[in-house]
PDB file of C-alpha atoms in Angstrom:
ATOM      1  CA  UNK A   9     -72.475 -47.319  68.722  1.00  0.00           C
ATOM      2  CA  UNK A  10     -75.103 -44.546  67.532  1.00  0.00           C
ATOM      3  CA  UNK A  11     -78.329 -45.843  66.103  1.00  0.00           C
ATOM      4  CA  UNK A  12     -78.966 -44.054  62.759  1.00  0.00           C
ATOM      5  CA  UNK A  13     -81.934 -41.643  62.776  1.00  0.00           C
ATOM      6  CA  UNK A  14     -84.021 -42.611  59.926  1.00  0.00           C
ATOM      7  CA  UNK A  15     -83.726 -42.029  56.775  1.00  0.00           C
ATOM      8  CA  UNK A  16     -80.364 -43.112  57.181  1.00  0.00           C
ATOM      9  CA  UNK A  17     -77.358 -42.528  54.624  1.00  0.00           C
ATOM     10  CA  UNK A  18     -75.961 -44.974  52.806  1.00  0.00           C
ATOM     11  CA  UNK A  19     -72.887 -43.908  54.561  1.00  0.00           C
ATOM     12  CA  UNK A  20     -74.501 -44.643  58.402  1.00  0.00           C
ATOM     13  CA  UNK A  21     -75.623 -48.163  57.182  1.00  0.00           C
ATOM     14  CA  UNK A  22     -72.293 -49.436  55.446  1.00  0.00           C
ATOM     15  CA  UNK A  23     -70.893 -49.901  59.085  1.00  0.00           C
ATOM     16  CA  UNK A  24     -73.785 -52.566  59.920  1.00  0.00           C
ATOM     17  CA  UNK A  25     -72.899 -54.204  56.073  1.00  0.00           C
ATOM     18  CA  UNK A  26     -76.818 -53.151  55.424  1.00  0.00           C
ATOM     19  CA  UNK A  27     -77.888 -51.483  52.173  1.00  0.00           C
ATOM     20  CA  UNK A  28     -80.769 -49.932  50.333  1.00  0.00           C
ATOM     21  CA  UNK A  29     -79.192 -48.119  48.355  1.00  0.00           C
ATOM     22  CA  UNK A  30     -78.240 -49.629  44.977  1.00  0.00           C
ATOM     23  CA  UNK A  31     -76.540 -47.959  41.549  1.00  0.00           C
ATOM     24  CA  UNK A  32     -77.499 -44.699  41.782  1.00  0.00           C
ATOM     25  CA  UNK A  33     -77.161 -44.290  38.229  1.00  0.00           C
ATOM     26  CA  UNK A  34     -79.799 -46.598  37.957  1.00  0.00           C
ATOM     27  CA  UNK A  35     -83.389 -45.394  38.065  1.00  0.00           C
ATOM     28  CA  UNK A  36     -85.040 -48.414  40.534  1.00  0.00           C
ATOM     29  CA  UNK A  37     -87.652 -48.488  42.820  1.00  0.00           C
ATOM     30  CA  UNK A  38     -87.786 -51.387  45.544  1.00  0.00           C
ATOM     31  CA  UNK A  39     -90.920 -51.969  47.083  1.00  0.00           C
ATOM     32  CA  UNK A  40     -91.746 -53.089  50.444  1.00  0.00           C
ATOM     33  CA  UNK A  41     -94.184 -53.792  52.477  1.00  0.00           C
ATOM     34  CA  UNK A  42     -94.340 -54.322  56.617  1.00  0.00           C
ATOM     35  CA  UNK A  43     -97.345 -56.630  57.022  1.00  0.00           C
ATOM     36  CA  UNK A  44     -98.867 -57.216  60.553  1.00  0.00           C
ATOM     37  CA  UNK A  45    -102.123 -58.155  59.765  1.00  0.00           C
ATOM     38  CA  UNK A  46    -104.492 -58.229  56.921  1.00  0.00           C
ATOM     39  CA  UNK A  47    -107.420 -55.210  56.333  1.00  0.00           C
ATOM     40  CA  UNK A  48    -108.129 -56.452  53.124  1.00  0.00           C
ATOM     41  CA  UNK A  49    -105.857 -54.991  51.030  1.00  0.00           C
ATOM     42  CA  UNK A  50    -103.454 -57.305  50.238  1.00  0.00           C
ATOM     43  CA  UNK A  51    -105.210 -58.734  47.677  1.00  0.00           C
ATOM     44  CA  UNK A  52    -105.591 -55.812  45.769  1.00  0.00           C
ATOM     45  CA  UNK A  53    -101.927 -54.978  45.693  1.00  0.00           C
ATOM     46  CA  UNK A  54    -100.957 -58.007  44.938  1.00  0.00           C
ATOM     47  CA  UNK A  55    -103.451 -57.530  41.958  1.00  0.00           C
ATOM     48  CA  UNK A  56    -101.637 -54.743  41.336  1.00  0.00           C
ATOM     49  CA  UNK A  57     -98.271 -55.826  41.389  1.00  0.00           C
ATOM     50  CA  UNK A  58     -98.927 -58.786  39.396  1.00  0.00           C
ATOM     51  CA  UNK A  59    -101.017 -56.420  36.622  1.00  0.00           C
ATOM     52  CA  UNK A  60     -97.965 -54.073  36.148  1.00  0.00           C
ATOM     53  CA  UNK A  61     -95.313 -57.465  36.689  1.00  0.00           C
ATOM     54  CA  UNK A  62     -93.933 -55.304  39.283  1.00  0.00           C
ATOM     55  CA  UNK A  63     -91.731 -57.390  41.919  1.00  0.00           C
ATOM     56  CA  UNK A  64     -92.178 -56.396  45.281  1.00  0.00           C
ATOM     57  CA  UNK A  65     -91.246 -57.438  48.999  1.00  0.00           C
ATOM     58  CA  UNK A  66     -93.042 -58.634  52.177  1.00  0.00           C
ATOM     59  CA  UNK A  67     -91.951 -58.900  55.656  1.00  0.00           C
ATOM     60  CA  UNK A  68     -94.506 -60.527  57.651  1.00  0.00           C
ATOM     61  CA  UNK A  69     -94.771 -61.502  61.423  1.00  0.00           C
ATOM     62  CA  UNK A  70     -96.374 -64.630  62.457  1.00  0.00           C
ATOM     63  CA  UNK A  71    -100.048 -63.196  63.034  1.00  0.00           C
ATOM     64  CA  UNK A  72    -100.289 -62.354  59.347  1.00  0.00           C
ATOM     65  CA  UNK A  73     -98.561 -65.645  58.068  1.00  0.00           C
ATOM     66  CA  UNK A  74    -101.390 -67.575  60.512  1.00  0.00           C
ATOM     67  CA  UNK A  75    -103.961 -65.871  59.301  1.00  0.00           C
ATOM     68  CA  UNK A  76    -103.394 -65.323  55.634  1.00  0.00           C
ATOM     69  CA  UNK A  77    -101.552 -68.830  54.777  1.00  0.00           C
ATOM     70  CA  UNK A  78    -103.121 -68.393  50.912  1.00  0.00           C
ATOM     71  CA  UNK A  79    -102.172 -64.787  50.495  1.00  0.00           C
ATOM     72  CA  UNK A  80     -98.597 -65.531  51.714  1.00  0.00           C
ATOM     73  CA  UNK A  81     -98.245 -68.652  49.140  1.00  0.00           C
ATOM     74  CA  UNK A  82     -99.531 -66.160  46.345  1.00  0.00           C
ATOM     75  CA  UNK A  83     -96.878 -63.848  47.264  1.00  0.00           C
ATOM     76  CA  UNK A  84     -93.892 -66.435  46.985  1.00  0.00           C
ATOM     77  CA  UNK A  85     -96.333 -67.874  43.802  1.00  0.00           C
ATOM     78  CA  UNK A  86     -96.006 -64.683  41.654  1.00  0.00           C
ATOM     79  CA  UNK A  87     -92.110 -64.004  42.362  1.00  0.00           C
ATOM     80  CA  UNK A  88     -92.437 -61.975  45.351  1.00  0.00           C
ATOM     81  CA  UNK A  89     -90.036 -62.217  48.496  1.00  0.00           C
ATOM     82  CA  UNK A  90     -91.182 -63.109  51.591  1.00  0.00           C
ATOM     83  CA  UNK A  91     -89.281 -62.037  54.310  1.00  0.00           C
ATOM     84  CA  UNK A  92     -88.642 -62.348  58.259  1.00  0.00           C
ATOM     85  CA  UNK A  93     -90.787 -59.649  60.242  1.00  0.00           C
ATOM     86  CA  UNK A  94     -90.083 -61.095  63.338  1.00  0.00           C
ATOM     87  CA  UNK A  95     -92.583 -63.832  64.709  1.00  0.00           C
ATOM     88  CA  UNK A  96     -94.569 -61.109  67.420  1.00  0.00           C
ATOM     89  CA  UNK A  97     -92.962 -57.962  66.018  1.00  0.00           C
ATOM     90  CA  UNK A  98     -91.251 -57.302  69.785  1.00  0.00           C
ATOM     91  CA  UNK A  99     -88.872 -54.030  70.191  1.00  0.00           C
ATOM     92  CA  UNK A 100     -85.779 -56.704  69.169  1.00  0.00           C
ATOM     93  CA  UNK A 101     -83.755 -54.366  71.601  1.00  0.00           C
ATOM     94  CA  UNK A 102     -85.080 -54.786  74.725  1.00  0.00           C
ATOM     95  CA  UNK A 103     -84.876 -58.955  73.938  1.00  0.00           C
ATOM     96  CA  UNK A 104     -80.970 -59.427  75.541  1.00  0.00           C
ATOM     97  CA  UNK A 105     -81.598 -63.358  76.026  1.00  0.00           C
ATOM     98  CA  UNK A 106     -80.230 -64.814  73.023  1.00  0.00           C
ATOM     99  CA  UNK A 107     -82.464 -67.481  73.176  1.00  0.00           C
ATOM    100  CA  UNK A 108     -85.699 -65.450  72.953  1.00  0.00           C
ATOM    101  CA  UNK A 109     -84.517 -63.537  71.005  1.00  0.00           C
ATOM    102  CA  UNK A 110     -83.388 -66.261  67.791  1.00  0.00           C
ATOM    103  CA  UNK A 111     -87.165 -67.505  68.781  1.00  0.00           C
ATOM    104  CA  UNK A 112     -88.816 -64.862  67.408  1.00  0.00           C
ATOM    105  CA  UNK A 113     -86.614 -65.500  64.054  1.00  0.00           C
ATOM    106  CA  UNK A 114     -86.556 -69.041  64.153  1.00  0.00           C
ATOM    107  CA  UNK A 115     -90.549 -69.683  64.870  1.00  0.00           C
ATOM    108  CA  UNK A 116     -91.393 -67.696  62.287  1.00  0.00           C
ATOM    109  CA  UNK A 117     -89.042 -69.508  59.750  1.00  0.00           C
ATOM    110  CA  UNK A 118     -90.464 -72.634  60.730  1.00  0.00           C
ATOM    111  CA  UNK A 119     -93.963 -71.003  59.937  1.00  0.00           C
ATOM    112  CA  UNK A 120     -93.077 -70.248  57.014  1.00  0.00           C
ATOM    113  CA  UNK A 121     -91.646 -73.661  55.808  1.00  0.00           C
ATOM    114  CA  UNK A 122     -95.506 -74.958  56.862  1.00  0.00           C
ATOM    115  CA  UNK A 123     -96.911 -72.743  55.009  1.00  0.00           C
ATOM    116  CA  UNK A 124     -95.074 -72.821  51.970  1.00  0.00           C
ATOM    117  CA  UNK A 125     -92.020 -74.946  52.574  1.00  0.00           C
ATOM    118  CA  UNK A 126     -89.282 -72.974  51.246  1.00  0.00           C
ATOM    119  CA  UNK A 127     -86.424 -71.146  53.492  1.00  0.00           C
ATOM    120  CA  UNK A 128     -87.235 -67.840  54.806  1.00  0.00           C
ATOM    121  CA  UNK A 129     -84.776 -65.428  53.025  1.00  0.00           C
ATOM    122  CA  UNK A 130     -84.298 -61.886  54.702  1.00  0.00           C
ATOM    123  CA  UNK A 131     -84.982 -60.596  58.052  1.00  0.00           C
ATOM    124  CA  UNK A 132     -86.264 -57.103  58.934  1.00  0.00           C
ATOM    125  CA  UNK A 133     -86.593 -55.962  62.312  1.00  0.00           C
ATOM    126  CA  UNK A 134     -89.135 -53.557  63.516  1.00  0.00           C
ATOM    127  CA  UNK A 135     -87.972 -49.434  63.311  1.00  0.00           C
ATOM    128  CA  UNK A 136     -84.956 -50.077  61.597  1.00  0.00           C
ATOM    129  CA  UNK A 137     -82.726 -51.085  64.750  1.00  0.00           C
ATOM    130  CA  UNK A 138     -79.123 -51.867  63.385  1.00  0.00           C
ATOM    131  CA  UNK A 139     -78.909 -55.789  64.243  1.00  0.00           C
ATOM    132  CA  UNK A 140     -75.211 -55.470  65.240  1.00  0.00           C
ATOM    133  CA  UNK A 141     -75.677 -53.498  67.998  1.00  0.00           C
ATOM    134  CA  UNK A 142     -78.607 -55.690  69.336  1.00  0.00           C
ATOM    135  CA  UNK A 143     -78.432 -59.289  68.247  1.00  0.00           C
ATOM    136  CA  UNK A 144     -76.978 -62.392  69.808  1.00  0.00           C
ATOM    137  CA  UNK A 145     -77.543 -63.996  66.346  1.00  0.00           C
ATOM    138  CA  UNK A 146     -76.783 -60.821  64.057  1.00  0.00           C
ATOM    139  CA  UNK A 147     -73.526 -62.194  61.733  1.00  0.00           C
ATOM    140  CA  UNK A 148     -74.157 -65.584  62.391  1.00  0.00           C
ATOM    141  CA  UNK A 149     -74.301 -68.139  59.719  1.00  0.00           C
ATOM    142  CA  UNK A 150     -77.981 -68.282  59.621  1.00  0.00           C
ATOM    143  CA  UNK A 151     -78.104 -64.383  59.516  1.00  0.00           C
ATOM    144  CA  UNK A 152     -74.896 -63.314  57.901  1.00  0.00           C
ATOM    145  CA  UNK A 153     -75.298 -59.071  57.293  1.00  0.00           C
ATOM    146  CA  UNK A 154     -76.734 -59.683  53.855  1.00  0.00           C
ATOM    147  CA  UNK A 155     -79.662 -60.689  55.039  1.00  0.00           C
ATOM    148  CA  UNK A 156     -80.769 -58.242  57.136  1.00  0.00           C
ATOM    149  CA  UNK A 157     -82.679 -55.486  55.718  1.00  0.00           C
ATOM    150  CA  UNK A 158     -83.252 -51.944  57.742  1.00  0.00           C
ATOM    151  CA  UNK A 159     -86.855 -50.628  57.533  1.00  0.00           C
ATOM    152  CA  UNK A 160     -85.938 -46.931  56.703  1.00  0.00           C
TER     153      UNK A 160
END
C-alpha cells in the first residue's frame, strides 16, 4: 500500500480508519503539539492555552515525560490530552519485531501511569507513517484505529 504524502486528504487517510478532519461546516481548530524535549517553552504555552481556555494536545516520547514529570501532570491537570509519541521516537518502520516494536508503546504507557497514573489515550507515530502498513500491534485491542493519530 502507498504511504500518503503529507498533507494527506481526508480521502488517503479513511483507508487506515485515521482522521483529522472533522465537520467541515464547523469552524475548529485542533492543536497539537510533538514534544521531544523541553527548551523552555512549554510553560509558556501552556500559560497560554490555559489564559484563552483553549484545549490542546501533546504527544510526548519518554525523554520529555522523564524530564518534565510536573509539566506533563499540568498538561493532563488543565484538560489537555496527553498522548503516545513513541517511548525513543524510532522510524516505527524500520522496527519489524513485534516485540520491539509494542515496547516503544508500551514503556512509554507505563511512564506515563508513574507519572500521572491515568491510561495513555492516543498514539502518534513519528512523520505520519500509516500504522497499518507497519505495525504488528496496529488494530489490536490496545490500539484499535481510533486511536492512532497521523502527524500531518
Amino acid at each position: 500500500t502507498e504511504i500518503p504524502q503529507g498533507p494527506a486528504s481526508a480521502q488517503q487517510l479513511y483507508k487506515y480508519d485515521a482522521a483529522y478532519v472533522g465537520d467541515t461546516s464547523q469552524k475548529v481548530l485542533y492543536l497539537t503539539f510533538d514534544a521531544g524535549y523541553e527548551n523552555g517553552c512549554t510553560e509558556k504555552i501552556l500559560d497560554t492555552l490555559k489564559k484563552h481556555n483553549v484545549p490542546a494536545a501533546f504527544f510526548l516520547v519518554g525523554n520529555y515525560m522523564e524530564k518534565n514529570a510536573d509539566l506533563v501532570r499540568r498538561m493532563v491537570q488543565e484538560g489537555h490530552v496527553v498522548g503516545n509519541h513513541t517511548m525513543h521516537h524510532p522510524d516505527m518502520r524500520k522496527l519489524s519485531d513485534p516485540e520491539a516494536f509494542a515496547k516503544e508503546l508500551k514503556d512509554l504507557e507505563e511512564l506515563f501511569l508513574r507519572v500521572d497514573a491515568r491510561v495513555l489515550p492516543p498514539l502518534r507515530v513519528e512523520r505520519g507513517i500509516p500504522l497499518p502498513d507497519i505495525s504488528p500491534v496496529a488494530g489490536s485491542k490496545e490500539y484499535p484505529p481510533g486511536k492512532l493519530i497521523p502527524a500531518i
